[in-house]
Amino acid sequence: MELAEGILDGSVKSLARLISWLEDDDERAYEEMRRLYPHTGNAYVVGITGSPGAGKSTLTDKLTQVLRKKGYTVGIIAVDPSSPFTGGAVLGDRVRMSNLCLDPGVYIRSMATRGHLGGVARATNDAVRALDAFGKDIIIIETVGVGQDEIDVIKIVDTTILVLVPGMGDVIQSMKAGVMEIADIFVINKADHPGADQLETEINVRLEQDKQAKDRKWVPPVIKTVAVEGKGVNDLAAALERHRAYLEESGELEIKRKKRIKEEILSLVESTLLKLLQEKFMSGDSFEDIIDEIMSGENDPYSTARELLKRIGLDVTIQQ
Amino acid sequence: MSNGKDRKIKVIVAKPGLDGHDRGAKLLARVFAEAGMEVIYTGLRQTPEMIVQTAIQEDADVVGISSLSGVHNYFFPKVVQLLRENGLADVLVVGGGIIPAEDIPKLKEAGVAEIFGPGTPTQKIVDFIKQNVRKK
């Protein structure tokens, strides 16, 4: 049976295999994705991000349990980095999610970044879509994800939960431009540790500044949790539902999703074009000859780039 | 033949039962990652059902189970049996830990591909997996 049919028929095995194909960049995956596409758009996508050790996996585990009690089915994609040296990875997020393992309403997938930056793997977005077609109501992407510039995760989620913990040094340091702005909900996890109140004050001061500095209709709530004990997790689930309602009622969800589709098309075209050019025109001896011509001053990169684009039917001027 | 340009071997490393000795399992998780594999570490106190659910969800190629508490005669064959029942007969199952030599033939008969005892050079395990793993 084809994987898409299997997925629509509720087969976990088909779902798991399709995600592998996506990760492996297997060409067969895209025909299946095309067939699944009409069945997507129903899931709500949540990103849980924060530093290593902040408690993201435990929080994901506990939040999922609350969401299950509310009747939602949940898909989880737990992203961890691949080693840039060996390409391998140890994916340990399931350790904190053992309770969810046998629940048929929950699907968990560990995913290595395989060199992709931004806290998500290349396959993450399509995996979310496969889970959506499979029928999961809520999909959680759990990832470290937050460097100073690595915010790809927010491009593919509806609500971003930023998990902070007390005692991680100067908070403002961890809230440089970009990082602070991505949060729709702040979580102070390990709130029983010293410094939690101070952290809360610092976030609130920052949020207060935001209010005066820019027009922002949604003010991110700050939720204190002790994830290992399940404390505050109901509050987090409630905040999540509030943010979802806000996005839906304000029309922002639609704007967000439209923007996402646009970016996705752009990224598909970009990667396909890049591969095509590299494989068909920028390899082999003849291309080496062109490079030699440029080296010796007989040709230049600008004309060559334009020439390459002409070969695929694009007569355009070169832009950076 | 796999079409995938970026194919990786996926290994589940699991500790079944109440056994809390996970030094070996954690070491192997690292060894496999160093060998370029993607390792899903499940943690302690896994039942065969949990291990097999994890293998299904993760589309794992290999399940590595470690036991030092004498439950291998039940757990290892049970994992193989459940994998087969779920249509995953092509998943390679390997075991390790403290396994008496006289138990090994029976475990292999039950479908465990290989048993690696204490002191096995880690490269030997990596090589075994690379040679025997399924082709997706």
XYZ file of C-alpha atoms in Angstrom:
456
model
C 0.000 0.000 0.000
C 1.160 3.527 -0.698
C 2.293 5.459 2.339
C -0.184 8.308 1.888
C -3.098 5.864 1.864
C -1.699 4.104 4.890
C -1.361 7.391 6.758
C -4.921 8.445 5.956
C -5.972 4.985 7.093
C -4.266 5.509 10.474
C -1.116 3.410 9.974
C 1.661 4.540 12.329
C 4.114 2.437 10.362
C 3.353 4.303 7.124
C 3.652 7.626 8.934
C 6.995 6.646 10.437
C 8.350 5.486 7.089
C 7.268 8.651 5.285
C 9.057 10.764 7.886
C 12.198 8.679 7.281
C 11.914 9.302 3.551
C 11.589 13.012 4.236
C 14.642 12.940 6.480
C 16.625 10.925 3.949
C 15.648 13.314 1.134
C 14.121 10.375 -0.707
C 12.415 11.555 -3.885
C 9.480 9.216 -3.342
C 8.417 11.297 -0.332
C 7.215 14.280 -2.346
C 4.578 12.412 -4.339
C 3.178 11.110 -1.030
C 3.246 14.629 0.435
C 1.394 15.961 -2.578
C -1.340 13.397 -1.977
C -1.537 14.185 1.724
C -1.725 17.918 1.227
C -5.523 18.160 0.770
C -5.889 16.512 4.183
C -3.787 19.057 6.054
C -4.471 22.382 7.714
C -6.417 21.125 10.696
C -3.639 20.713 13.237
C -2.459 23.442 15.586
C 1.342 23.652 15.772
C 3.224 24.577 18.942
C 6.951 25.170 19.320
C 8.636 24.599 22.671
C 12.090 26.075 22.681
C 14.773 27.079 25.167
C 18.288 26.295 26.321
C 19.562 22.753 26.872
C 18.527 21.587 30.323
C 15.664 24.061 30.644
C 13.220 21.190 30.919
C 11.640 21.229 27.471
C 11.191 17.467 27.205
C 9.650 17.166 30.658
C 7.390 20.109 29.943
C 6.377 18.574 26.608
C 5.571 15.325 28.417
C 3.420 17.018 31.051
C 1.724 19.427 28.645
C 0.841 16.517 26.377
C -0.754 14.684 29.293
C -2.926 17.718 30.018
C -3.855 18.097 26.350
C -4.766 14.402 26.175
C -7.122 14.843 29.121
C -8.786 17.661 27.227
C -9.373 15.193 24.405
C -6.739 16.314 21.900
C -4.524 13.871 20.046
C -0.897 14.963 19.986
C 2.099 14.541 17.706
C 5.556 15.372 19.031
C 8.692 16.051 17.025
C 11.698 16.265 19.310
C 14.631 17.833 17.493
C 18.231 17.417 18.639
C 21.455 18.414 16.902
C 23.519 16.044 14.784
C 27.249 15.963 15.372
C 28.924 18.086 12.718
C 31.916 15.741 12.924
C 30.366 12.288 12.561
C 26.841 13.047 11.341
C 25.535 10.859 14.151
C 23.296 11.871 17.023
C 22.095 10.692 20.398
C 18.413 11.564 20.682
C 17.387 11.357 24.303
C 14.112 13.225 24.549
C 12.046 10.056 24.817
C 13.622 9.372 28.210
C 11.360 12.065 29.689
C 8.344 10.954 27.705
C 8.094 7.294 28.673
C 4.592 7.863 30.034
C 3.310 8.737 26.588
C 4.860 5.799 24.790
C 1.892 3.443 24.855
C -0.840 6.058 24.371
C -2.285 5.486 20.877
C -3.341 9.155 20.821
C 0.292 10.274 20.907
C 2.985 9.890 18.273
C 6.561 10.819 19.170
C 9.345 11.199 16.679
C 12.957 12.039 17.474
C 14.680 14.002 14.747
C 18.312 14.957 14.257
C 19.082 18.271 12.572
C 21.502 16.659 10.062
C 23.442 19.878 9.641
C 20.411 22.103 9.181
C 20.526 25.284 11.220
C 17.715 27.120 12.951
C 16.832 24.460 15.469
C 14.825 22.354 13.068
C 15.723 19.692 10.564
C 15.067 20.169 6.857
C 12.324 17.566 7.178
C 10.580 19.060 10.214
C 8.010 21.131 8.360
C 6.961 18.254 6.118
C 6.870 15.895 9.097
C 4.472 18.314 10.805
C 2.312 18.203 7.707
C 2.350 14.395 7.636
C 1.231 14.345 11.294
C -1.467 16.859 10.414
C -2.783 14.605 7.635
C -2.536 11.636 9.997
C -5.089 13.461 12.128
C -3.186 14.763 15.132
C -4.977 17.768 16.666
C -1.925 19.406 18.182
C 1.656 19.031 17.030
C 4.491 20.027 19.319
C 7.974 20.723 18.006
C 10.487 20.598 20.809
C 13.879 22.048 20.034
C 16.814 23.948 21.487
C 16.408 26.162 18.465
C 17.198 29.454 20.052
C 20.610 30.728 19.246
C 20.694 34.392 18.557
C 19.717 34.080 14.978
C 18.376 30.567 14.809
C 14.700 31.087 14.875
C 13.508 28.904 12.003
C 11.216 27.083 14.369
C 8.922 30.101 14.681
C 8.340 30.047 10.952
C 6.585 26.708 11.131
C 4.603 26.988 14.374
C 1.473 28.864 15.395
C 2.451 29.409 19.043
C 6.014 29.617 20.326
C 6.638 28.772 23.973
C 10.006 29.989 25.238
C 11.243 28.070 28.283
C 13.617 29.915 30.611
C 15.088 28.824 33.913
C 16.410 30.813 36.865
C 20.115 30.946 37.509
C 21.279 30.897 33.910
C 23.162 34.160 34.223
C 22.240 37.572 32.933
C 18.761 37.211 31.545
C 19.125 40.111 29.176
C 21.994 38.192 27.609
C 19.630 35.378 26.721
C 17.095 37.856 25.447
C 18.991 39.612 22.756
C 17.133 40.892 19.757
C 15.249 38.136 18.087
C 15.096 35.701 20.956
C 12.849 37.762 23.183
C 10.526 38.646 20.342
C 9.792 35.091 19.327
C 7.936 34.147 22.499
C 4.148 34.068 22.457
C 4.244 32.525 25.916
C 7.083 32.674 28.434
C 7.597 29.760 30.772
C 9.803 30.040 33.826
C 10.482 26.396 34.513
C 12.135 25.114 37.698
C 10.265 27.959 39.350
C 11.029 26.449 42.756
C 14.686 27.330 42.250
C 16.141 30.566 43.623
C 15.950 33.476 41.239
C 12.590 32.632 39.686
C 10.913 35.785 40.979
C 13.759 37.957 39.781
C 13.579 36.365 36.362
C 9.851 37.003 36.250
C 10.406 40.659 37.128
C 13.042 41.031 34.421
C 10.758 39.540 31.772
C 7.891 41.747 32.879
C 10.042 44.872 32.735
C 11.003 43.960 29.217
C 7.382 43.309 28.265
C 6.409 46.641 29.765
C 9.023 48.350 27.559
C 7.677 46.488 24.548
C 4.217 47.815 25.228
C 5.489 51.374 24.996
C 7.952 50.767 22.184
C 5.652 49.096 19.716
C 2.125 48.290 18.849
C 1.583 44.781 20.042
C -1.870 43.380 20.675
C -0.853 40.116 22.278
C 1.097 40.516 25.483
C 2.910 37.231 26.156
C 1.927 35.776 29.516
C 4.626 34.583 31.903
C 3.831 31.141 33.338
C 5.764 29.636 36.203
C 6.119 25.856 36.159
C 7.851 23.047 37.990
C 7.576 20.565 35.147
C 8.854 17.484 36.989
C 6.016 17.893 39.475
C 3.485 18.958 36.861
C 3.042 22.304 38.616
C 1.767 25.156 36.465
C 1.217 22.943 33.440
C -2.562 23.461 33.507
C -1.897 27.208 33.428
C 0.379 26.692 30.445
C -2.295 24.705 28.586
C -4.808 27.468 29.341
C -2.399 30.136 28.060
C -1.905 28.105 24.917
C -5.642 27.961 24.288
C -5.919 31.705 24.916
C -3.191 32.450 22.392
C -4.809 30.178 19.841
C -8.161 31.908 20.330
C -6.449 35.276 19.968
C -4.761 34.268 16.697
C -7.983 32.878 15.306
C -10.194 35.775 16.287
C -7.771 38.509 15.275
C -7.163 36.945 11.873
C -3.455 36.692 12.643
C -3.457 32.940 12.260
C -4.523 33.260 8.659
C -1.888 35.903 7.983
C 0.759 33.715 9.626
C -0.203 30.690 7.606
C -0.338 32.599 4.325
C 3.126 33.923 5.001
C 4.277 30.401 5.759
C 2.959 29.058 2.453
C 4.726 31.832 0.593
C 8.008 31.111 2.342
C 7.599 27.426 1.746
C 7.116 27.818 -1.989
C 10.131 30.106 -2.095
C 12.237 27.627 -0.185
C 11.153 24.698 -2.381
C 11.964 26.619 -5.532
C 15.263 27.775 -4.087
C 16.455 24.334 -3.020
C 15.293 22.655 -6.218
C 16.906 25.277 -8.403
C 20.122 25.122 -6.432
C 20.321 21.349 -6.711
C 19.488 21.421 -10.402
C 22.181 23.974 -11.131
C 24.763 22.200 -9.024
C 24.074 18.755 -10.416
C 23.497 19.592 -14.060
C 25.691 22.580 -14.770
C 28.182 23.136 -11.978
C 29.971 19.828 -11.936
C 32.285 17.957 -14.258
C 35.215 18.967 -16.428
C 33.465 21.580 -18.520
C 32.645 23.550 -15.397
C 36.254 23.231 -14.248
C 37.231 24.767 -17.576
C 34.919 27.706 -16.945
C 36.463 28.231 -13.521
C 39.906 28.178 -15.103
C 38.746 30.806 -17.587
C 37.645 33.018 -14.743
C 40.909 32.428 -12.901
C 42.904 33.483 -15.956
C 40.808 36.586 -16.428
C 39.093 35.529 -19.653
C 35.711 35.362 -18.011
C 34.021 36.610 -14.837
C 31.589 35.102 -12.266
C 28.825 37.582 -13.122
C 28.614 36.641 -16.791
C 28.944 32.972 -15.911
C 26.082 33.113 -13.429
C 23.932 34.831 -16.000
C 24.900 32.237 -18.604
C 23.904 29.408 -16.221
C 20.491 30.921 -15.631
C 20.006 31.366 -19.386
C 20.535 27.634 -19.794
C 17.482 26.954 -17.669
C 15.478 29.505 -19.576
C 15.883 32.504 -17.310
C 17.179 35.596 -19.072
C 17.713 37.854 -16.084
C 20.167 40.300 -14.634
C 22.191 39.030 -11.696
C 21.160 40.148 -8.215
C 22.763 39.505 -4.887
C 18.147 0.052 -2.910
C 17.437 3.271 -1.122
C 16.765 6.454 -3.047
C 17.559 8.551 -0.026
C 20.610 10.722 -0.457
C 20.934 11.258 3.243
C 20.267 7.805 4.638
C 21.185 7.140 8.280
C 21.006 3.977 10.359
C 18.546 4.440 13.235
C 19.171 2.507 16.406
C 17.040 2.228 19.511
C 19.068 1.627 22.671
C 16.773 0.364 25.406
C 16.987 -0.924 28.954
C 14.173 -3.354 29.724
C 12.768 -4.208 33.134
C 13.845 -2.936 36.508
C 17.567 -3.123 35.850
C 19.196 0.249 36.544
C 22.658 -0.456 35.136
C 22.816 1.793 32.115
C 26.524 2.556 31.819
C 27.011 0.079 29.009
C 23.873 1.174 27.189
C 24.870 4.838 27.400
C 28.385 4.070 26.199
C 27.014 2.184 23.198
C 24.609 5.022 22.403
C 27.635 7.262 22.082
C 29.651 4.700 20.137
C 26.851 4.307 17.579
C 26.506 8.081 17.230
C 30.267 8.357 16.728
C 29.847 5.808 13.934
C 27.401 8.186 12.241
C 24.181 6.498 13.344
C 21.152 8.194 14.859
C 20.525 6.721 18.269
C 17.265 6.962 20.147
C 17.955 6.361 23.802
C 14.825 5.318 25.688
C 16.060 5.346 29.266
C 15.353 2.803 31.967
C 12.442 0.555 32.879
C 11.102 -0.119 29.408
C 8.609 -2.893 28.763
C 8.860 -4.897 25.516
C 5.659 -3.153 24.389
C 7.247 0.272 24.930
C 10.413 -0.713 23.098
C 8.431 -1.987 20.127
C 6.149 1.101 20.035
C 9.283 3.241 20.015
C 10.717 1.181 17.147
C 7.480 1.617 15.150
C 7.208 5.365 15.736
C 10.872 6.019 15.040
C 11.055 3.666 12.022
C 14.126 2.143 13.652
C 16.435 -0.182 11.756
C 18.016 -1.703 14.834
C 16.865 -2.393 18.385
C 19.686 -2.843 20.892
C 18.621 -4.149 24.295
C 20.862 -4.353 27.311
C 20.124 -6.396 30.394
C 22.271 -7.105 33.402
C 19.610 -8.467 35.680
C 18.817 -11.872 34.241
C 15.536 -11.037 32.500
C 16.934 -11.539 29.010
C 15.305 -14.956 28.446
C 11.891 -13.328 28.683
C 12.517 -9.834 27.375
C 14.680 -10.380 24.301
C 12.439 -12.999 22.602
C 9.366 -10.983 23.550
C 10.707 -7.898 21.748
C 11.419 -10.000 18.638
C 7.954 -11.557 18.794
C 6.189 -8.185 19.133
C 8.227 -6.692 16.293
C 7.185 -9.585 14.065
C 3.544 -9.243 15.091
C 3.701 -5.592 14.063
C 5.169 -6.348 10.666
C 8.681 -5.333 11.614
C 10.469 -8.649 11.118
C 13.227 -6.838 9.207
C 14.326 -4.854 12.264
C 17.660 -6.134 13.535
C 17.581 -7.055 17.238
C 20.861 -7.265 19.120
C 21.403 -7.837 22.820
C 24.080 -7.150 25.365
C 24.837 -7.220 29.049
C 25.357 -10.152 31.347
C 24.080 -13.137 29.372
C 25.213 -16.695 30.349
C 26.747 -18.529 27.392
C 24.227 -21.369 27.620
C 21.338 -18.935 27.029
C 22.736 -17.545 23.790
C 21.691 -20.345 21.371
C 18.100 -20.123 22.562
C 18.014 -16.346 22.197
C 19.385 -16.613 18.672
C 16.839 -19.262 17.857
C 14.167 -16.830 19.029
C 15.405 -14.289 16.501
C 17.965 -12.181 18.358
C 20.622 -11.598 15.707
C 23.612 -11.441 18.045
C 24.554 -11.189 21.713
C 27.512 -9.055 22.763
C 28.931 -9.707 26.208
C 31.103 -7.516 28.422
C 34.451 -6.595 26.890
C 33.294 -6.892 23.271
C 35.270 -4.351 21.217
C 32.734 -1.682 20.334
C 33.908 -1.610 16.715
C 32.821 -5.233 16.396
C 29.240 -4.265 17.315
C 29.260 -1.299 14.927
C 30.541 -3.517 12.107
C 27.924 -6.172 12.833
C 25.133 -3.618 12.612
C 26.444 -2.072 9.413
C 26.719 -5.493 7.772
C 23.339 -6.800 8.861
C 21.037 -3.788 8.881
C 18.027 -3.846 6.543
C 17.880 -1.778 3.401
C 14.869 0.532 3.440
